[in-house]
Amino acid sequence: MSSQEGRPPAAAAIPDLSLELWLAHLESLHPRGQAGIELGLERVRRVKEELGQHPQCPLITVGGTNGKGSTCAYLEAIYRFAGYRVACYTSPHLLEYKERVRIDRIPVEDADLCEAFARVEAARQAAGAVALTYFEFGTLAAIEVFRVREVEVMILEVGLGGRLDAVNAYDPDCAVVTSVALDHTDWLGPTRESIGFEKAGIFRAARPAVCADPDPPSSLLAHAQELGAELHLLGRDFGHFGDRLQWTFWRHGGRRRGGLANPGLRGACQLRNASAALTVVDLLGQRLPVSMQAIRRGLIELDLPGRFQVLPGRPAIILDVAHNPQAVSALADNLRDMAFFTRTIAVVGMLADKDIAGSLAPLAGMVDTWLLADLDVPRGASAAVLATAINGAGLAGHVECFASPAQAFARSPELAGENGRIIVFGSFYTVAAILHSMHLVDDRSDASGLHR
């Protein structure tokens, strides 16, 4: 069954490049490379039409400040266990670019991406050498991969905002906003109201829209009403209740799904994300029937690196890509729920355009030593800037500065001791750097293995 209409343009005139060279080409198209942000849909739509991209399979768009990746992961796993050929496009990646483009929960091959990049480049040139950003080019290529592989359901994660994000060039059958909080304020506005309006831009008239924020801004509600979207709200139209052992999902006018094991991803916010995913499953149930067994397996048999990821061994290591006040507040709550540890060591690297002081504030009094790292990437903040924020806010704890996350992390086991814990957070770049460094570790069974 074909999931698309039309045929991609020929790419015979496009050179045969490796994935590494293609990614370098994508960066060269924008003066700021991967960090290039230029909101708007006109460029993507021109190339999209040149490619003839018109998805015919059910398409789900997931936006929100935090919780997007988790919600995508639940949907991806549930539909895969239900037997569907599932496509999932997310960003950013941690270790390899192809993590962003998955089919049946497996990153696609380099060759698939290279062929898709070639078709997008041919279409870009045919459309007048459109100056696509890194994310726009990647989004178009992901849809090309999914078209060729004839997937049966697409799950697309919004990159930034919603209304003007490249993913919004595609019309969803169901759209989700997981949460609305302050982040990317230079692009989305300084308040939850301005950001809520941008997030609600992924909703569509007469199509289901899901919001899992417990206190959605009025701008989101008003925009959904203006668009004529069929809005389903957490607490009003769906929700959850339960205890530490199991939970129940409920939906207004629908049957309950009880006796569910707690989600495989850790953290109190995961019940909201899982509930949003189950609401989507119910709303699309006629087109994509799903068994209770697939739901149970999909909620627990999944892995999403960097989302309160607790590594085995001693000292305990927690990896979390939290990088804004709402996400770090959730991280702090999860840390409080853990068992007792003698010391807490924080390895932190952040981007300069984030609310650094506001993001670190939820951990006030919880950290014994801050190991702060320079991020040598576009928009990266220096360790000195982080130290100034910590000292200025009076967050307590000893502060040390390092030239890289890897150097900061190498110092952490000595300070944590066998009965302490190490939390790594602040940016995808920070967590990725530590994951890269730990690939060199042969034995993670004790603290000594961290030094190899």
Coordinates of C-alpha atoms in Angstrom, one line a residue:
M1 CA 0.0 0.0 0.0
S2 CA 1.5 3.3 -1.0
S3 CA 1.6 6.0 1.7
Q4 CA 2.2 8.9 -0.8
E5 CA 1.1 10.3 -4.1
G6 CA 3.3 11.5 -6.9
R7 CA 6.9 10.6 -7.8
P8 CA 10.1 12.2 -6.6
P9 CA 12.1 14.1 -9.1
A10 CA 15.2 12.4 -10.7
A11 CA 18.4 13.0 -8.8
A12 CA 20.8 11.9 -11.6
A13 CA 22.6 15.2 -11.7
I14 CA 23.3 15.2 -7.9
P15 CA 26.7 13.8 -6.8
D16 CA 26.8 10.5 -4.9
L17 CA 27.9 11.7 -1.4
S18 CA 28.4 9.9 1.9
L19 CA 26.1 10.7 4.8
E20 CA 28.8 12.8 6.4
L21 CA 29.2 14.9 3.3
W22 CA 25.5 15.3 2.9
L23 CA 25.2 16.6 6.4
A24 CA 28.0 19.1 5.7
H25 CA 26.1 20.2 2.7
L26 CA 23.0 20.8 4.8
E27 CA 25.0 22.9 7.2
S28 CA 26.5 24.9 4.3
L29 CA 23.1 26.0 3.1
H30 CA 22.6 28.3 6.1
P31 CA 25.1 30.7 7.5
R32 CA 24.7 29.3 11.0
G33 CA 24.8 25.6 10.0
Q34 CA 22.9 23.3 12.4
A35 CA 22.1 26.2 14.6
G36 CA 20.4 28.1 11.8
I37 CA 16.8 28.9 12.7
E38 CA 14.6 30.7 10.2
L39 CA 10.9 30.1 10.9
G40 CA 8.4 30.0 8.1
L41 CA 6.7 27.5 5.8
E42 CA 7.0 29.0 2.4
R43 CA 10.5 27.5 1.6
V44 CA 9.5 24.0 2.8
R45 CA 6.2 24.1 0.9
R46 CA 7.9 25.0 -2.4
V47 CA 10.2 22.1 -2.2
K48 CA 7.5 19.8 -0.8
E49 CA 5.3 20.5 -3.8
E50 CA 8.2 19.9 -6.2
L51 CA 8.7 16.5 -4.6
G52 CA 5.0 15.7 -4.7
Q53 CA 4.9 14.9 -1.0
H54 CA 1.3 14.3 0.0
P55 CA 1.1 11.7 2.8
Q56 CA -1.9 9.4 2.6
C57 CA -1.3 7.3 5.7
P58 CA -2.4 8.6 9.2
L59 CA 0.0 11.4 10.3
I60 CA 0.4 12.5 13.9
T61 CA 2.2 15.7 14.8
V62 CA 3.6 16.1 18.4
G63 CA 4.6 19.6 19.7
G64 CA 5.2 21.1 23.1
T65 CA 8.0 22.6 25.2
N66 CA 8.8 19.3 27.0
G67 CA 7.6 15.8 26.7
K68 CA 7.5 15.6 22.8
G69 CA 10.2 12.9 22.6
S70 CA 8.6 10.7 25.2
T71 CA 5.1 11.0 23.7
C72 CA 6.5 10.1 20.3
A73 CA 8.3 7.1 21.8
Y74 CA 5.0 5.8 23.3
L75 CA 3.1 6.2 20.1
E76 CA 5.9 4.6 18.1
A77 CA 6.1 1.6 20.4
I78 CA 2.4 1.0 20.7
Y79 CA 1.8 1.1 16.9
R80 CA 4.8 -1.1 16.2
F81 CA 3.6 -3.7 18.7
A82 CA 0.2 -3.4 17.0
G83 CA 1.8 -4.6 13.8
Y84 CA 2.0 -1.4 11.8
R85 CA 4.9 -0.2 9.8
V86 CA 5.7 2.9 11.8
A87 CA 7.7 6.0 10.8
C88 CA 9.0 8.4 13.5
Y89 CA 10.9 11.6 12.9
T90 CA 12.4 13.4 15.9
S91 CA 15.1 15.9 16.8
P92 CA 17.7 16.6 17.8
H93 CA 19.8 13.4 17.9
L94 CA 22.2 12.3 20.6
L95 CA 24.9 10.3 18.9
E96 CA 24.0 9.8 15.2
Y97 CA 21.9 11.9 12.8
K98 CA 20.0 8.8 11.6
E99 CA 18.5 8.5 15.1
R100 CA 16.1 11.2 13.9
V101 CA 14.6 9.0 11.1
R102 CA 13.3 5.7 12.3
I103 CA 11.1 3.0 10.8
D104 CA 9.8 0.3 13.1
R105 CA 11.8 1.8 15.9
I106 CA 15.1 1.3 14.1
P107 CA 17.2 4.1 12.6
V108 CA 17.2 4.0 8.8
E109 CA 20.4 3.1 6.9
D110 CA 22.8 5.7 5.6
A111 CA 22.0 4.8 2.1
D112 CA 18.3 5.5 2.6
L113 CA 19.1 9.0 3.9
C114 CA 21.6 9.8 1.2
E115 CA 19.1 8.8 -1.5
A116 CA 16.5 11.0 0.1
F117 CA 18.9 13.9 0.5
A118 CA 19.7 13.7 -3.2
R119 CA 16.0 13.9 -4.2
V120 CA 15.5 16.8 -1.9
E121 CA 18.5 18.6 -3.4
A122 CA 17.2 18.0 -6.9
A123 CA 13.8 19.4 -5.9
R124 CA 15.4 22.3 -4.1
Q125 CA 17.3 23.3 -7.2
A126 CA 14.3 22.8 -9.4
A127 CA 12.3 25.1 -7.2
G128 CA 14.7 27.9 -7.6
A129 CA 17.7 27.0 -5.4
V130 CA 15.5 27.5 -2.3
A131 CA 17.7 28.3 0.8
L132 CA 16.6 25.6 3.2
T133 CA 17.8 25.4 6.8
Y134 CA 19.4 22.3 8.2
F135 CA 16.1 21.2 9.9
E136 CA 14.0 22.0 6.9
F137 CA 16.1 19.9 4.6
G138 CA 16.2 17.1 7.1
T139 CA 12.4 17.2 7.5
L140 CA 11.8 16.9 3.7
A141 CA 14.3 14.1 3.5
A142 CA 12.7 12.1 6.3
I143 CA 9.3 12.3 4.6
E144 CA 11.0 11.1 1.4
V145 CA 12.4 8.0 3.3
F146 CA 9.0 7.3 4.7
R147 CA 7.4 7.6 1.2
V148 CA 9.8 5.1 -0.4
R149 CA 9.3 2.6 2.5
E150 CA 5.5 2.9 2.3
V151 CA 4.9 3.3 6.0
E152 CA 1.4 2.9 7.5
V153 CA 1.6 5.7 10.2
M154 CA 3.9 8.7 10.5
I155 CA 4.8 10.4 13.8
L156 CA 6.5 13.8 13.4
E157 CA 8.0 15.7 16.3
V158 CA 7.9 19.5 16.0
G159 CA 11.3 21.1 16.1
L160 CA 10.6 24.6 17.4
G161 CA 7.3 26.2 18.3
G162 CA 4.7 24.8 15.9
R163 CA 2.9 27.3 13.7
L164 CA 6.0 28.1 11.6
D165 CA 8.0 24.9 12.1
A166 CA 8.9 22.9 9.0
V167 CA 6.9 19.9 10.3
N168 CA 3.7 22.0 10.2
A169 CA 3.9 22.0 6.4
Y170 CA 2.2 18.6 6.7
D171 CA -1.4 18.3 7.8
P172 CA -1.8 16.0 10.7
D173 CA -4.8 13.7 11.3
C174 CA -4.2 14.3 15.0
A175 CA -2.0 16.9 16.7
V176 CA -0.6 16.9 20.2
V177 CA 0.8 19.7 22.4
T178 CA 2.4 18.0 25.4
S179 CA 3.2 21.1 27.5
V180 CA 3.7 24.9 27.3
A181 CA 6.5 26.5 29.1
L182 CA 9.1 29.3 28.6
D183 CA 11.8 28.3 26.1
H184 CA 13.0 29.7 22.8
T185 CA 11.5 33.0 23.9
D186 CA 13.6 35.0 21.3
W187 CA 11.6 33.1 18.6
L188 CA 8.2 32.3 20.3
G189 CA 7.7 35.3 22.5
P190 CA 8.3 36.1 26.2
T191 CA 5.1 34.6 27.8
R192 CA 3.2 31.3 28.0
E193 CA 0.4 33.1 26.1
S194 CA 2.6 33.9 23.2
I195 CA 4.2 30.5 23.2
G196 CA 0.8 28.7 23.5
F197 CA -0.4 30.5 20.4
E198 CA 2.6 29.2 18.4
K199 CA 2.1 25.7 19.7
A200 CA -1.6 25.6 18.9
G201 CA -0.6 26.4 15.2
I202 CA -0.2 22.6 14.6
F203 CA -4.0 22.1 15.2
R204 CA -6.3 21.6 12.2
A205 CA -9.9 22.4 11.6
A206 CA -12.4 19.6 12.3
R207 CA -9.5 17.3 13.3
P208 CA -8.7 16.0 16.8
A209 CA -6.2 18.0 18.9
V210 CA -4.8 16.9 22.2
C211 CA -3.3 19.1 24.9
A212 CA -1.6 17.4 27.9
D213 CA -0.6 20.6 29.7
P214 CA -2.5 20.7 33.0
D215 CA -3.0 24.5 32.8
P216 CA -3.1 25.4 29.1
P217 CA -2.7 29.1 28.3
S218 CA -5.9 30.9 27.1
S219 CA -4.2 31.6 23.8
L220 CA -4.0 27.9 23.0
L221 CA -7.6 27.4 23.8
A222 CA -8.7 30.4 21.8
H223 CA -6.6 29.5 18.8
A224 CA -8.0 25.9 18.8
Q225 CA -11.5 27.3 18.9
E226 CA -10.8 29.8 16.1
L227 CA -9.3 27.0 13.9
G228 CA -12.3 24.7 14.7
A229 CA -10.1 22.0 16.0
E230 CA -11.7 19.2 18.1
L231 CA -9.7 19.9 21.3
H232 CA -9.2 17.2 24.0
L233 CA -7.8 18.6 27.3
L234 CA -6.0 16.8 30.1
G235 CA -8.3 16.8 33.2
R236 CA -11.4 17.6 31.3
D237 CA -11.5 15.1 28.4
F238 CA -8.9 12.6 29.5
G239 CA -6.6 11.9 32.4
H240 CA -5.0 9.3 34.7
F241 CA -5.0 8.2 38.3
G242 CA -3.2 5.4 40.2
D243 CA -0.4 4.7 42.6
R244 CA 3.2 3.5 42.5
L245 CA 2.2 0.0 41.3
Q246 CA -0.3 0.6 38.5
W247 CA -2.4 3.3 36.9
T248 CA -5.6 3.8 35.0
F249 CA -6.2 5.9 31.9
W250 CA -9.6 7.5 31.4
R251 CA -11.3 9.4 28.6
H252 CA -14.6 11.2 28.7
G253 CA -17.2 9.2 26.8
G254 CA -14.8 6.3 26.4
R255 CA -13.9 3.3 28.3
R256 CA -11.2 3.2 30.9
R257 CA -8.0 1.3 30.5
G258 CA -7.0 0.1 34.0
G259 CA -4.3 -2.1 35.6
L260 CA -1.6 -0.5 33.5
A261 CA 2.0 -0.9 34.6
N262 CA 3.8 2.3 35.2
P263 CA 5.5 3.6 32.0
G264 CA 9.0 2.4 31.1
L265 CA 10.2 6.0 31.1
R266 CA 10.9 7.4 34.5
G267 CA 9.3 10.5 36.1
A268 CA 6.0 11.7 37.3
C269 CA 5.3 13.7 34.1
Q270 CA 5.4 10.4 32.1
L271 CA 1.8 9.6 33.0
R272 CA 0.7 12.8 31.3
N273 CA 2.8 11.9 28.2
A274 CA 1.5 8.4 28.2
S275 CA -2.1 9.6 28.6
A276 CA -1.7 11.9 25.7
A277 CA -0.4 9.0 23.6
L278 CA -3.4 6.8 24.6
T279 CA -5.8 9.6 23.8
V280 CA -4.3 9.7 20.2
V281 CA -4.6 5.9 20.0
D282 CA -8.3 6.1 20.9
L283 CA -9.1 9.0 18.6
L284 CA -7.5 7.3 15.6
G285 CA -8.8 3.9 16.6
Q286 CA -11.1 3.4 13.6
R287 CA -8.2 3.9 11.1
L288 CA -5.5 2.3 13.3
P289 CA -7.1 -0.4 15.6
V290 CA -4.8 -1.3 18.5
S291 CA -5.1 -4.2 20.9
M292 CA -4.7 -3.8 24.7
Q293 CA -1.7 -6.1 24.5
A294 CA 0.0 -3.7 22.1
I295 CA -0.8 -0.8 24.5
R296 CA 0.6 -2.6 27.5
R297 CA 3.8 -3.6 25.7
G298 CA 4.2 -0.2 24.1
L299 CA 4.1 1.7 27.4
I300 CA 6.8 -0.4 29.1
E301 CA 9.0 -1.9 26.4
L302 CA 10.7 1.3 25.2
D303 CA 13.9 3.1 25.8
L304 CA 14.6 6.8 25.2
P305 CA 18.2 7.8 26.1
G306 CA 18.6 11.0 28.0
R307 CA 15.2 11.2 29.6
F308 CA 15.9 10.6 33.3
Q309 CA 18.0 7.7 32.2
V310 CA 19.5 6.0 35.2
L311 CA 22.6 3.9 34.4
P312 CA 23.3 0.8 36.4
G313 CA 26.3 0.7 38.7
R314 CA 27.9 2.8 41.4
P315 CA 28.0 5.7 41.7
A316 CA 24.5 6.2 40.2
I317 CA 24.6 8.2 36.9
I318 CA 21.5 10.0 35.7
L319 CA 21.4 11.5 32.2
D320 CA 18.7 14.0 31.4
V321 CA 18.4 16.5 28.5
A322 CA 16.5 18.9 30.7
H323 CA 17.4 22.4 29.5
N324 CA 14.6 24.8 30.6
P325 CA 13.0 25.6 34.0
Q326 CA 10.0 23.3 33.5
A327 CA 12.2 20.3 32.5
V328 CA 14.7 20.9 35.3
S329 CA 11.8 21.2 37.8
A330 CA 10.7 17.7 36.7
L331 CA 14.2 16.5 37.0
A332 CA 14.4 17.9 40.6
D333 CA 11.2 16.1 41.5
N334 CA 12.5 12.8 40.1
L335 CA 15.7 13.2 42.1
R336 CA 13.8 13.7 45.3
D337 CA 11.9 10.5 44.7
M338 CA 15.1 8.5 44.4
A339 CA 16.7 6.6 47.3
F340 CA 19.2 8.3 49.6
F341 CA 22.6 9.2 48.2
T342 CA 25.5 10.6 50.3
R343 CA 26.4 13.2 47.7
T344 CA 25.0 14.7 44.5
I345 CA 27.4 15.9 41.8
A346 CA 26.0 17.9 38.8
V347 CA 27.7 17.9 35.4
V348 CA 26.2 20.8 33.5
G349 CA 26.6 22.4 30.1
M350 CA 24.1 24.7 28.5
L351 CA 23.3 26.9 25.6
A352 CA 23.7 30.7 26.1
D353 CA 20.3 31.5 24.8
K354 CA 18.5 29.5 27.5
D355 CA 17.2 30.8 30.8
I356 CA 20.3 29.6 32.7
A357 CA 19.5 31.0 36.1
G358 CA 15.9 29.9 35.9
S359 CA 16.8 26.5 34.7
L360 CA 19.3 25.8 37.5
A361 CA 17.1 27.3 40.3
P362 CA 15.0 24.2 40.9
L363 CA 18.1 22.4 42.1
A364 CA 18.9 24.9 44.8
G365 CA 20.3 23.2 47.9
M366 CA 20.3 19.8 46.2
V367 CA 23.8 19.8 44.6
D368 CA 27.0 19.3 46.6
T369 CA 29.4 20.1 43.7
W370 CA 28.7 21.8 40.3
L371 CA 31.0 20.6 37.6
L372 CA 30.4 23.2 34.8
A373 CA 31.5 22.7 31.3
D374 CA 32.1 25.0 28.3
L375 CA 29.9 23.9 25.3
D376 CA 32.0 24.3 22.2
V377 CA 29.1 24.5 19.8
P378 CA 27.1 27.4 18.2
R379 CA 25.2 29.2 20.9
G380 CA 27.2 27.3 23.6
A381 CA 27.6 29.0 27.0
S382 CA 30.9 29.0 28.9
A383 CA 31.4 27.4 32.3
A384 CA 32.2 30.9 33.6
V385 CA 28.7 32.1 32.6
L386 CA 27.1 29.1 34.4
A387 CA 29.2 29.8 37.5
T388 CA 28.1 33.4 37.6
A389 CA 24.5 32.3 37.4
I390 CA 24.9 29.8 40.2
N391 CA 26.8 32.2 42.5
G392 CA 24.4 35.0 41.7
A393 CA 21.4 32.9 42.6
G394 CA 22.9 31.5 45.8
L395 CA 22.2 27.9 44.8
A396 CA 24.8 26.5 47.2
G397 CA 27.4 23.9 46.4
H398 CA 31.0 24.0 45.4
V399 CA 31.7 25.1 41.8
E400 CA 34.4 23.9 39.4
C401 CA 34.8 24.8 35.7
F402 CA 36.0 22.7 32.8
A403 CA 36.7 23.1 29.1
S404 CA 34.3 20.3 28.1
P405 CA 31.6 18.0 29.5
A406 CA 33.9 15.0 29.1
Q407 CA 36.5 16.7 31.4
A408 CA 33.8 17.6 33.9
F409 CA 32.4 14.1 33.9
A410 CA 35.9 12.5 34.4
R411 CA 36.1 14.5 37.7
S412 CA 32.7 13.4 39.0
P413 CA 33.3 9.8 40.2
E414 CA 36.0 10.9 42.6
L415 CA 33.7 13.5 44.1
A416 CA 30.6 11.3 44.2
G417 CA 32.1 8.3 45.8
E418 CA 30.6 4.9 45.7
N419 CA 27.4 5.9 47.4
G420 CA 26.8 9.2 45.6
R421 CA 25.1 10.1 42.4
I422 CA 26.1 12.1 39.3
I423 CA 23.5 14.0 37.3
V424 CA 24.3 15.1 33.8
F425 CA 22.0 17.7 32.3
G426 CA 21.5 21.1 30.6
S427 CA 21.6 20.2 26.9
F428 CA 21.4 17.5 24.3
Y429 CA 25.0 18.4 23.6
T430 CA 26.0 17.7 27.2
V431 CA 24.3 14.3 27.4
A432 CA 25.6 13.4 24.0
A433 CA 29.2 14.2 25.0
I434 CA 29.0 11.9 28.0
L435 CA 27.4 9.1 26.0
H436 CA 30.3 9.4 23.5
S437 CA 32.8 9.3 26.3
M438 CA 31.2 6.3 27.9
H439 CA 31.5 4.3 24.7
L440 CA 35.1 4.0 25.7
V441 CA 34.2 2.2 29.0
D442 CA 34.5 -1.5 28.9
D443 CA 33.1 -2.2 32.4
R444 CA 30.3 -0.2 33.9
S445 CA 29.8 -2.4 37.0
D446 CA 31.7 -0.1 39.3
A447 CA 33.1 3.4 39.6
S448 CA 36.6 2.4 38.6
G449 CA 35.3 1.6 35.1
L450 CA 34.5 5.3 34.5
H451 CA 38.2 6.1 34.3
R452 CA 39.1 3.7 31.5

